[in-house]
Amino acid sequence: MKTTAYQQAFILHFGEMGSRWGINRTIGQIYALLYISPRPLNAEQITEALGISRSNTSMAMKELSAWQLVRVQHLPDDRRDYFTAPDDVWEIFRTLVAERRRREIEPTASMLRGALVAPPEQGDDAHAARKLAEMLELIELVTGWLDDVSDMDQRTATQLMKLGGGVQKLLGAGRRKKETPRA
Amino acid sequence: MKTTAYQQAFILHFGEMGSRWGINRTIGQIYALLYISPRPLNAEQITEALGISRSNTSMAMKELSAWQLVRVQHLPDDRRDYFTAPDDVWEIFRTLVAERRRREIEPTASMLRGALVAPPEQGDDAHAARKLAEMLELIELVTGWLDDVSDMDQRTATQLMKLGGGVQKLLGAGRRKKETPRA
DNA sequence: CAGTCTTTTCAGTAATTATTGAAATTATAC
DNA sequence: GTATAATTTCAATAATTACTGAAAAGACTG
């Protein structure tokens, strides 16, 4: 596997952004490589294309599998694992949202629910409990909404997003704060 | 500043989640502390409450300010800086979305735009360019939508989110994939 | 089941990120 | 101006996370 300069730029960018996205450089690069690759790649090809160790590739693939961001497939008369990223960006997006929700939000929601089972009623703890309740309410509102959007097919979701602020008209309210028409 | 066991649990959780959220433990803890505190706190109080160094507090406040997640205020006859988190969770949420967008998505969108100025038209690079274009299209759709939602007032946004999948009826489409009614 | 190919594990090391303490800077008071 | 309080900077160190190489484990072949 050799990569062109054009591909390199994209792969290196994903590597650099990796740390901001909570994944490491290797994982970012591998995902970028798979995403633009027109064919499935095996671990050896990935290792060679990125100049990393075989074991690093193995660990990264495990992590990407845990995120459900890659698929494994096999070719006839070849027992190596071949990896692909899903073709459809919308599907990738849904997976990302679901996984980030599970890892970054759900543990907190769960902790908040626990803390609110028997909320203190006096003093600063009571104030804290009210703030926790506000946070949980917002989390549940937003995650519920994300679930709903994830269940939509791409066409509907696209239509909804393009509607943008115009959705307020449909809601029948004159509460618009700022006019932001979209295509 | 002393914290109760009830407050501690929340603060420690935010510290632990910090690494998943792309901030460090100290920043997570400080934000949790400020969020539930019924009054503004100065750096010394934060330092004492969390058992960290004064310089660590200073650097963390700088970072939180960069995220626009805290406000500084002053008390009469006291020249120390007092910090608060915004009262309104909705406002905090909007800030988080805006900042994450700016740091985690915008650089990539910008790179993609650059790569698509003169997209290659042959071979694997052409395939890569098509995938880049798909990614950019999705990013622009989603970030545009986030902008629109951010511009809504809380009441409208809440109404919209509670509507959930029901929004499809308003769109006049029978393309519902799965029925998920919400309060 | 011995041999070969492939993948995984993991201890050690490298690289990165977080935290501290001391010194420097800034701001205010006298 | 000097003294004092508050905050920031930054080099050193601690802690964490990423990566490698070697060895082990697993999977298939003949």
Tab-separated table of C-alpha atoms (C1' of nucleotides) in Angstrom, chain B residues 79, chain C residues 24-28, chain D residues 3-8:
chain	number	residue	atom	x	y	z
B	79	ARG	CA	-9.682	42.616	44.747
C	24	DA	C1'	8.230	36.890	37.982
C	25	DT	C1'	4.570	39.916	36.868
C	26	DT	C1'	0.612	42.713	37.602
C	27	DA	C1'	-2.421	45.430	40.346
C	28	DT	C1'	-3.621	48.151	44.244
D	3	DA	C1'	5.050	47.488	50.335
D	4	DT	C1'	1.590	44.055	49.893
D	5	DA	C1'	-1.781	41.117	47.678
D	6	DA	C1'	-3.116	38.496	43.783
D	7	DT	C1'	-2.226	36.225	39.664
D	8	DT	C1'	0.575	34.215	36.052
